[in-house]
CSV table of C-alpha atoms and ligand atoms in Angstrom, one decimal:
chain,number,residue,atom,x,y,z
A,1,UNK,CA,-52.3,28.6,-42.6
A,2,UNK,CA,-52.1,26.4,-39.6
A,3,UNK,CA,-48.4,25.1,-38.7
A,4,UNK,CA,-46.8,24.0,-35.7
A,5,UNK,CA,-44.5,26.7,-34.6
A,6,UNK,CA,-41.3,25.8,-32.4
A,7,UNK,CA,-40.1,28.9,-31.2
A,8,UNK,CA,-37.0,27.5,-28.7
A,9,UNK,CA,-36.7,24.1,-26.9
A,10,UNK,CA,-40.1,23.4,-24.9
A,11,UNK,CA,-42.1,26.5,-26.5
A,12,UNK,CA,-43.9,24.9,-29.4
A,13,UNK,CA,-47.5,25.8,-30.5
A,14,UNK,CA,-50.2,25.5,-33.4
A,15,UNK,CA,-51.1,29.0,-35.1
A,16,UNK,CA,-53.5,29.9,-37.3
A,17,UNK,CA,-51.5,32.6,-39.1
A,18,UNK,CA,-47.8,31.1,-40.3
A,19,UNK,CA,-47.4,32.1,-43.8
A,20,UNK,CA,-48.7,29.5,-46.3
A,21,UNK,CA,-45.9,28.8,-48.7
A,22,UNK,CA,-44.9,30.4,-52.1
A,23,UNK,CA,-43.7,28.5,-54.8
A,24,UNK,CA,-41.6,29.4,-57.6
A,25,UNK,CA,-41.7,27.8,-61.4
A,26,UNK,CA,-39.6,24.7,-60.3
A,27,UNK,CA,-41.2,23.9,-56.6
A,28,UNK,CA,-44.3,22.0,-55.8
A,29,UNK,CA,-47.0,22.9,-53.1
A,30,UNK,CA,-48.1,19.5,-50.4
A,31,UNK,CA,-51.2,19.8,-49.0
A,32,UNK,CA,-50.4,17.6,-45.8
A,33,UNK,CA,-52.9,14.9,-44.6
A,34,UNK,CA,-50.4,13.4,-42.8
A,35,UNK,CA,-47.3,14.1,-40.8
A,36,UNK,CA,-45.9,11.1,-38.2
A,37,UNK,CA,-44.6,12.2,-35.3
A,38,UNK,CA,-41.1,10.8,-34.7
A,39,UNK,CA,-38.9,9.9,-32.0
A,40,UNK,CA,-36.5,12.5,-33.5
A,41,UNK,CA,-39.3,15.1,-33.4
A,42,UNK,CA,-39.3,14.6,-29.7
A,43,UNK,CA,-36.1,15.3,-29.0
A,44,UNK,CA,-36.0,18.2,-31.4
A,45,UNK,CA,-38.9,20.1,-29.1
A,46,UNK,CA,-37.2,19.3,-26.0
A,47,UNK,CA,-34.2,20.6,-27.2
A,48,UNK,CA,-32.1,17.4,-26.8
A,49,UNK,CA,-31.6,17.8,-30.7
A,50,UNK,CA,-30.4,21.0,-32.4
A,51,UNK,CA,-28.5,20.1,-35.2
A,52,UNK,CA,-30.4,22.2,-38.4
A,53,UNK,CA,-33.3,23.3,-36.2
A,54,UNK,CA,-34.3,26.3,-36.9
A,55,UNK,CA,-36.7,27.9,-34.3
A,56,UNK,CA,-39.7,29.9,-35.6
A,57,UNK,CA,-39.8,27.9,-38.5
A,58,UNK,CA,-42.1,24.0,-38.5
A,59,UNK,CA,-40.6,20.9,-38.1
A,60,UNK,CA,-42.2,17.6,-39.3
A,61,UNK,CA,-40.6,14.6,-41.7
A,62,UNK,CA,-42.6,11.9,-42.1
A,63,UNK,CA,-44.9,13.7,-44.6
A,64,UNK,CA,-47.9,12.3,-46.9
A,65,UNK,CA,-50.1,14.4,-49.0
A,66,UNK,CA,-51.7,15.6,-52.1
A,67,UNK,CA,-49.8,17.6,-54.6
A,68,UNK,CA,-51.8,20.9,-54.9
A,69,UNK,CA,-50.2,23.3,-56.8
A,70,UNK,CA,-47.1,22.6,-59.5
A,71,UNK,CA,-44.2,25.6,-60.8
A,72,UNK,CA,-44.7,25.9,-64.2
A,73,UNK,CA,-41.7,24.0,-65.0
A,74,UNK,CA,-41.8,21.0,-63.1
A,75,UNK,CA,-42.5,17.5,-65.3
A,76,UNK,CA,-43.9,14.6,-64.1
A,77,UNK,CA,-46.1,15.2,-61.1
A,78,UNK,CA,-50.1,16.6,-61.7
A,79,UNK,CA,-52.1,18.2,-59.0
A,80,UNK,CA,-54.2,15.9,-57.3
A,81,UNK,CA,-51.3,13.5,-57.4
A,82,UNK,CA,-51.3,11.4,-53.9
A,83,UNK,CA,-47.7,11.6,-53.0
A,84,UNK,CA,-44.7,10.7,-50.3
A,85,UNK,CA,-42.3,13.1,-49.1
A,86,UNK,CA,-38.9,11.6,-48.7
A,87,UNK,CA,-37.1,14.5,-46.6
A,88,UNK,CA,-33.3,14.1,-47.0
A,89,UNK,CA,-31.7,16.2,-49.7
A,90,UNK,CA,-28.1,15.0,-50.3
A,91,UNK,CA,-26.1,17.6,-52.2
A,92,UNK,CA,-25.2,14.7,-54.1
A,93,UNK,CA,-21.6,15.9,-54.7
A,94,UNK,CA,-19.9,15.4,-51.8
A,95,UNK,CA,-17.1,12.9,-50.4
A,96,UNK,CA,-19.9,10.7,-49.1
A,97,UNK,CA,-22.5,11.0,-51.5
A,98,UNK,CA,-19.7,10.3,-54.5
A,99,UNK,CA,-19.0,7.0,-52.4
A,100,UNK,CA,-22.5,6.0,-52.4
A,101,UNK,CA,-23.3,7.1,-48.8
A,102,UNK,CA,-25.8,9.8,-49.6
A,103,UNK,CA,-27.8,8.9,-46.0
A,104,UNK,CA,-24.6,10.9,-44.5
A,105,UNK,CA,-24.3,13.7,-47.1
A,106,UNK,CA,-21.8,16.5,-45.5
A,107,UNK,CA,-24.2,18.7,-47.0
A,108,UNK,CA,-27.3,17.2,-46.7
A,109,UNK,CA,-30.5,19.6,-46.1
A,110,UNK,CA,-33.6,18.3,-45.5
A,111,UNK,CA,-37.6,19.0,-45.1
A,112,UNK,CA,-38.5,19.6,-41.4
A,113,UNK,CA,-35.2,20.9,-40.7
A,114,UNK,CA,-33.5,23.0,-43.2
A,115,UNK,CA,-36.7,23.5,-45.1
A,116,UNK,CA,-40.4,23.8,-43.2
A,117,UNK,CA,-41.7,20.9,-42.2
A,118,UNK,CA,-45.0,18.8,-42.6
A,119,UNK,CA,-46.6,20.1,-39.4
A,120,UNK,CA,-48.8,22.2,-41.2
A,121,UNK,CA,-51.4,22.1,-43.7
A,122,UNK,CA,-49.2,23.1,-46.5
A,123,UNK,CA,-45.5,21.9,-47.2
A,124,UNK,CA,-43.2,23.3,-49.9
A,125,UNK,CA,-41.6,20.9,-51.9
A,126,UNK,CA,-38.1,22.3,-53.1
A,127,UNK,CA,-36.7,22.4,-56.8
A,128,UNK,CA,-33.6,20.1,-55.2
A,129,UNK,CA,-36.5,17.5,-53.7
A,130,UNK,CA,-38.2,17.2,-57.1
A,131,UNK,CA,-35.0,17.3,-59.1
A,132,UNK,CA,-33.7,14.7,-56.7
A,133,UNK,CA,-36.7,12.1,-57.1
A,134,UNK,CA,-37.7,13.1,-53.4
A,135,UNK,CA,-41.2,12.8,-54.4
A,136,UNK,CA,-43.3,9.7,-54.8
A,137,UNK,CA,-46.2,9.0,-56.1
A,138,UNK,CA,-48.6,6.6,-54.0
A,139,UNK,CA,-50.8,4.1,-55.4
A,140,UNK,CA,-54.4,4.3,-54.9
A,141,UNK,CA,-54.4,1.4,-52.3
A,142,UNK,CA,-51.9,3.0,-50.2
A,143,UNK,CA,-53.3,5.6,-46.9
A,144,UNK,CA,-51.9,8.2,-46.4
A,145,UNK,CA,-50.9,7.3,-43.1
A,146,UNK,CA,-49.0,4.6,-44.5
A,147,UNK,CA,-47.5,6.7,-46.7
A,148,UNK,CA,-46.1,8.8,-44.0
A,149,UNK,CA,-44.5,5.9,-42.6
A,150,UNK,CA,-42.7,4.7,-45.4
A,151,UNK,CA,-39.8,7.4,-44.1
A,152,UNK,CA,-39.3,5.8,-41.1
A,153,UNK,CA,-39.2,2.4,-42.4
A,154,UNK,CA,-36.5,3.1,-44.9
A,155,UNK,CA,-34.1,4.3,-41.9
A,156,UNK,CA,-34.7,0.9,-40.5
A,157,UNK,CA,-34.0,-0.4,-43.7
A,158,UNK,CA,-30.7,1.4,-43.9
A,159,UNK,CA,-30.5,-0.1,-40.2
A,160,UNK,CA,-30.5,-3.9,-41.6
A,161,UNK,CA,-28.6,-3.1,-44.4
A,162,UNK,CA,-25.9,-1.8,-42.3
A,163,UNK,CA,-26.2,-4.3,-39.8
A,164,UNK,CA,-26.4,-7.0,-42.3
A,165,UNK,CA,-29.6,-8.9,-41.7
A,166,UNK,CA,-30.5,-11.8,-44.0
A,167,UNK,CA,-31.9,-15.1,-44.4
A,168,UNK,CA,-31.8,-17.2,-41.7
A,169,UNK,CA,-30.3,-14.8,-39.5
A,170,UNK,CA,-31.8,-14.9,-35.1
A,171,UNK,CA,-32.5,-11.5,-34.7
A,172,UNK,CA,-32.4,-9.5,-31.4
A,173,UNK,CA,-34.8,-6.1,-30.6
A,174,UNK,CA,-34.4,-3.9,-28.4
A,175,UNK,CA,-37.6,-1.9,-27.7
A,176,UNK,CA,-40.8,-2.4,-29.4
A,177,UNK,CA,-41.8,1.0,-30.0
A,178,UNK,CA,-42.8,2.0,-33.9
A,179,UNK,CA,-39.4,1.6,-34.7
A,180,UNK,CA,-38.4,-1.1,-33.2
A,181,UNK,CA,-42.0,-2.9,-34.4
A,182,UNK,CA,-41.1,-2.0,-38.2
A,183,UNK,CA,-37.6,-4.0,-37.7
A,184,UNK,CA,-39.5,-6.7,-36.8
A,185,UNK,CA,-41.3,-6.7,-39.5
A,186,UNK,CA,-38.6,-6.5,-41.7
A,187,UNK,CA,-36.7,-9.0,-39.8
A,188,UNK,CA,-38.9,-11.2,-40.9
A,189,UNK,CA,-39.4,-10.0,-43.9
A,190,UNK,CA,-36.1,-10.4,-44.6
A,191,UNK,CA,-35.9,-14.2,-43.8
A,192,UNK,CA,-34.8,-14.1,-40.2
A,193,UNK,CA,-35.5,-17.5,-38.9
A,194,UNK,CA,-36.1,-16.0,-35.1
A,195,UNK,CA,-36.7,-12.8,-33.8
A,196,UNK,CA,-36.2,-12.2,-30.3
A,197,UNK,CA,-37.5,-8.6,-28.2
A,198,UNK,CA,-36.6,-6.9,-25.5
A,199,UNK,CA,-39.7,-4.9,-24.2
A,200,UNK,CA,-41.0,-3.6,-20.7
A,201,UNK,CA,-44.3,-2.1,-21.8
A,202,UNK,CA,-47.0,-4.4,-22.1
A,203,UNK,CA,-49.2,-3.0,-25.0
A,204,UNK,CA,-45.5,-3.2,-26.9
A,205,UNK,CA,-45.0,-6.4,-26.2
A,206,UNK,CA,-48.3,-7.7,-27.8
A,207,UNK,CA,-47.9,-5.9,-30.7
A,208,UNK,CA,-44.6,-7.1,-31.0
A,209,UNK,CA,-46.1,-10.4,-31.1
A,210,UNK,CA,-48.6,-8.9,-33.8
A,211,UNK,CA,-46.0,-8.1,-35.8
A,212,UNK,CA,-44.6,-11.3,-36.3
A,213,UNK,CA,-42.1,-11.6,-33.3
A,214,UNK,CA,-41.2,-15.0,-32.3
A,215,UNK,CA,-40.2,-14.5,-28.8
A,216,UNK,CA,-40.9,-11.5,-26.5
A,217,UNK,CA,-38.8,-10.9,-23.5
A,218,UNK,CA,-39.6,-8.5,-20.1
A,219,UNK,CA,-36.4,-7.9,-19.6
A,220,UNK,CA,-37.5,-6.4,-16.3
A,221,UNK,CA,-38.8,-9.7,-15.3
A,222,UNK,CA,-36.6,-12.2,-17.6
A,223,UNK,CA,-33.1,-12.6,-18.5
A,224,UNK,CA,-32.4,-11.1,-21.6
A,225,UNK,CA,-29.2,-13.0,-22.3
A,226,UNK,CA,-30.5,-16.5,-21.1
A,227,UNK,CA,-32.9,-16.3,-23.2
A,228,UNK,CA,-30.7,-15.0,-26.4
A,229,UNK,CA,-28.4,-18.0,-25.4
A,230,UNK,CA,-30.9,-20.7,-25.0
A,231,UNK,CA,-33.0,-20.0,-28.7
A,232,UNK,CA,-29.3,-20.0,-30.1
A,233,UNK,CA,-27.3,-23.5,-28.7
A,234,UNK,CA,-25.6,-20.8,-26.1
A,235,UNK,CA,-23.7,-19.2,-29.9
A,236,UNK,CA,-25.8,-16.1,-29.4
A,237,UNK,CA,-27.5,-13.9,-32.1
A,238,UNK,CA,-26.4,-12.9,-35.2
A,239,UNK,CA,-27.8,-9.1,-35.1
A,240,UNK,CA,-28.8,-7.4,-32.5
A,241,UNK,CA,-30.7,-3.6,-33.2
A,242,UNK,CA,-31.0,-1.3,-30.5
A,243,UNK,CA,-34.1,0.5,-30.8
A,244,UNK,CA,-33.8,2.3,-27.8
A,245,UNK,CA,-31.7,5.3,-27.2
A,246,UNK,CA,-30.1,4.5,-24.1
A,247,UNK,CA,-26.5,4.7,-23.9
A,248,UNK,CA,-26.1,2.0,-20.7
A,249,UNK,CA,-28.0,-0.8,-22.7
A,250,UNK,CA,-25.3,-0.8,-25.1
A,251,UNK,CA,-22.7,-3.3,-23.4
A,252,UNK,CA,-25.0,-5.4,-21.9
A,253,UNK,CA,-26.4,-5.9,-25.8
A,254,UNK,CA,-22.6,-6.6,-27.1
A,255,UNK,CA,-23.0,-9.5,-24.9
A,256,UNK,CA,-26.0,-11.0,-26.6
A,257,UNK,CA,-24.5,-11.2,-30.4
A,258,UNK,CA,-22.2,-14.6,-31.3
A,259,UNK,CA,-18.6,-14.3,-32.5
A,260,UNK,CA,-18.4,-12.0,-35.8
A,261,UNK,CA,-22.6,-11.0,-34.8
A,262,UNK,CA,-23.1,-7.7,-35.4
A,263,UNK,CA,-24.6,-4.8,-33.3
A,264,UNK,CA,-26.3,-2.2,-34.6
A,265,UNK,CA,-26.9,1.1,-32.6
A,266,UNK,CA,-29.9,2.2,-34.6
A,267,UNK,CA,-31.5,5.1,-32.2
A,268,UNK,CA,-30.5,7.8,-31.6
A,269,UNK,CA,-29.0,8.6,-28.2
A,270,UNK,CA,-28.6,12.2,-26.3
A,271,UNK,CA,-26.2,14.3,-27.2
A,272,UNK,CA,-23.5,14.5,-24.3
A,273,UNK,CA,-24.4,10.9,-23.0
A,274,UNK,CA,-21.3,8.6,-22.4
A,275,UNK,CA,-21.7,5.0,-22.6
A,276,UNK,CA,-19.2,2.4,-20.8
A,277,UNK,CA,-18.4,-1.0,-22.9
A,278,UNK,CA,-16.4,-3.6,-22.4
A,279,UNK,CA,-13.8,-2.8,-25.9
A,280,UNK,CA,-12.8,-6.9,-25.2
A,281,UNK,CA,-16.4,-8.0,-25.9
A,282,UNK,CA,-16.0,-6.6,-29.5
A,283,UNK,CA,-12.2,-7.3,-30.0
A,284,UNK,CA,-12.6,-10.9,-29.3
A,285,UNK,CA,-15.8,-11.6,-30.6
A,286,UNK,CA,-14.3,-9.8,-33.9
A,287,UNK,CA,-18.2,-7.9,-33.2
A,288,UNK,CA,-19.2,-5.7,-35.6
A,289,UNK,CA,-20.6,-2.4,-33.7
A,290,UNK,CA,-22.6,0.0,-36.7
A,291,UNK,CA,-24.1,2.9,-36.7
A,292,UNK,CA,-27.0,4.2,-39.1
A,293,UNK,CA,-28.3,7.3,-39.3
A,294,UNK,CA,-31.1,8.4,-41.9
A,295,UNK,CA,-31.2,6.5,-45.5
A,296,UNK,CA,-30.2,6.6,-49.0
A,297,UNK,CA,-32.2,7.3,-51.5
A,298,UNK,CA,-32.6,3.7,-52.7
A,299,UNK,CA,-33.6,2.7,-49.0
A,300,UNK,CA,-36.7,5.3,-49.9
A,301,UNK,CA,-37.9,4.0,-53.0
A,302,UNK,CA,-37.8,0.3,-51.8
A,303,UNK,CA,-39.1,1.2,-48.9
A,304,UNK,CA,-42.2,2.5,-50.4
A,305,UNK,CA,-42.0,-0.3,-52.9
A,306,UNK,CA,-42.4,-2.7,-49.7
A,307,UNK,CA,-45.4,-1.0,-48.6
A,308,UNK,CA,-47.4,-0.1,-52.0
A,309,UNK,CA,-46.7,-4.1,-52.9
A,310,UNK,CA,-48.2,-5.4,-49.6
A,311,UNK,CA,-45.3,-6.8,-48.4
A,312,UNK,CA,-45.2,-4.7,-45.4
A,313,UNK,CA,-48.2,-4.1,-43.1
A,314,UNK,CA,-47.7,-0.9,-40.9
A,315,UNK,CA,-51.5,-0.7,-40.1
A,316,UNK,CA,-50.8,-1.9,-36.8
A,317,UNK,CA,-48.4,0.4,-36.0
A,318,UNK,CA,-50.8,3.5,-36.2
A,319,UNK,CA,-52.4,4.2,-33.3
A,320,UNK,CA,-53.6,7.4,-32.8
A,321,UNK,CA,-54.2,10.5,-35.3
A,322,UNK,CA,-54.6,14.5,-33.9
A,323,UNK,CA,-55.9,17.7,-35.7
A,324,UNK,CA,-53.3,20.3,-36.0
A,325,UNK,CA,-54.3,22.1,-33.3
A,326,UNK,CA,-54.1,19.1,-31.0
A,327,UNK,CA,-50.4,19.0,-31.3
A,328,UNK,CA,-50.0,19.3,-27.6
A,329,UNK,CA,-52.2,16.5,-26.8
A,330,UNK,CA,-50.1,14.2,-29.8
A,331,UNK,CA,-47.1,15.1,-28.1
A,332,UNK,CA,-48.4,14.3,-24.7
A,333,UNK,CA,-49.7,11.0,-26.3
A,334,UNK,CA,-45.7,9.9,-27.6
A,335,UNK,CA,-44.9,10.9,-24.5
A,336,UNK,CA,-46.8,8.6,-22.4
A,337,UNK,CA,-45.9,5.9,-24.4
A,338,UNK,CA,-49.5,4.2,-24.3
A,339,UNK,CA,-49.6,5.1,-28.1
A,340,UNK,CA,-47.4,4.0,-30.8
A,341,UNK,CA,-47.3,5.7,-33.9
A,342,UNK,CA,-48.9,9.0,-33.5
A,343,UNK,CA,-49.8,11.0,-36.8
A,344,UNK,CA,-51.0,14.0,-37.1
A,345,UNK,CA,-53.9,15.7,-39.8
A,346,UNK,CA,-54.9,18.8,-40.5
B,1,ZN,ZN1,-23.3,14.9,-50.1
């Protein structure tokens, strides 16, 4: 079949001869139609990620497709049945999973990294995946390319969650990328009363706006804070989510929350990359500083809940689709940053 093949950092390629998957009595066979491409994907060719990459093998997470073959003894799923992959696999037994924190499984395997990846025209779906609910079904109104995306959105779900968004709430964004475009639209989904981005890129910052932004900064041209303190009495906001993964925008954002605000470093940064704060801005401001990495389960299915009930719109975020074998120009497209989502059909 067709796949991506990454054989080490930089040296990635589509073939026309990667074995098409097996299954066995309890697996399921995807036939992709589509993949997103995802921040983390980036970083994972380059190299700057390594954790559970295998090279040789396809990477690929944000996966939508058609069930086309099932193991004899899997219940509940048909072929022809239009499905969404979500890829984590929590072991389920472990001391995080056992304390409800199954995002952060100490065991957690997952497709596109452990297992092969949607970057192909076939994925394997795993007893564990099927077993575990990782497979839902998509209703008729939903594309696939939404589908894809519903991954994605339930990290920034697990974002808010963790950073505690609610009703009400003045919201900051740091970057207006896809991700950073889905928190808006959960922001405001959510209740936020004001939602504030940062963005320098011009394209970003109208869609931002088409997302349902309230105020959209160029930080290279405004101040950033100033503006933070102005929309709030001078209090500042109550969240701020850093959808950017650079490690020197982190104090300058601890200065833009109010007293017990919470900041949430949602991206993820380079491995090896230091960051200098100010540990006074968060001792006195009692700040709460989070972290979130992946989601749970839950995040997952009311993600795709949101999205099959129409109360998310990620149309807007899709910009571009690419064949297979126009992986390298897909790539080149994230890369430039002119596009936004980028998703990928075989
Ligand atoms: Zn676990």
């Amino acid at each position: 079949m067709k796949a991506v093949v990454l054989y080490s950092p930089n040296d990635f390629k589509t073939v026309e001869d990667y074995p098409k998957p097996t299954i066995g009595p309890n697996d399921m066979l995807l036939e992709m139609k589509r993949t997103a491409i995802c921040g983390t994907d980036i970083r994972i060719l380059e190299g700057k990620k390594t954790k559970s990459v295998r090279y040789g093998h396809v990477i690929g997470h944000e996966i939508s497709g058609v069930i086309c073959e099932v193991g004899e003894n899997v219940q509940g799923y048909q072929v022809g049945d239009r499905v969404a992959v979500e890829n984590v696999i929590p072991d389920g037994s472990c001391a995080m999973c056992v304390s409800g924190h199954d995002n952060i499984c100490l065991n957690r395997k997952a497709i596109g990294y452990e297992f092969d990846g949607g970057f192909a025209e076939y994925v394997l779906l795993p007893q564990e995946a099927i077993e575990g609910g990782n497979v839902v079904k998509l209703s008729d109104d939903v594309s696939f390319g939404e589908g894809a995306l519903i991954e994605p959105l339930s990290c920034c779900l697990r974002g808010q969650k963790n950073a505690g968004v609610k009703f009400n709430d003045v919201v900051v964004i740091i970057g207006a990328g896809p991700i950073g475009l889905m928190h808006i639209i959960l922001a405001k989904a959510a209740g936020a009363r004001k939602v504030i981005v940062s963005e320098l890129n011009e394209f970003r910052r109208e869609k931002a706006y088409e997302c349902g932004a309230d105020i959209v900064v160029n930080s290279a041209e405004e101040d950033l804070k100033q503006i933070v303190m102005n929309e709030t009495d001078g209090i500042g906001a109550d969240v701020v989510l850093i959808a950017i993964g650079i490690p020197q925008l982190v104090n300058s954002n601890l200065e833009l929350v109010r007293k017990t605000g919470s900041v949430c470093l949602f991206a993820g940064f380079t491995k090896g990359v230091m960051a200098e704060i100010d540990p006074n801005l968060i001792h006195y401001g009692e700040i709460n500083v989070c972290g979130s990495s992946a989601y749970k389960r839950q995040d997952y299915h009311e993600a795709a809940q949101m999205v099959m009930s129409g109360a998310v719109n990620l149309k807007p975020i899709i910009t571009k689709v690419f064949k297979l074998e126009e992986f390298q120009e897909a790539y080149e497209a994230v890369k430039s940053g002119k596009e936004l989502k980028v998703e990928i059909e075989p």
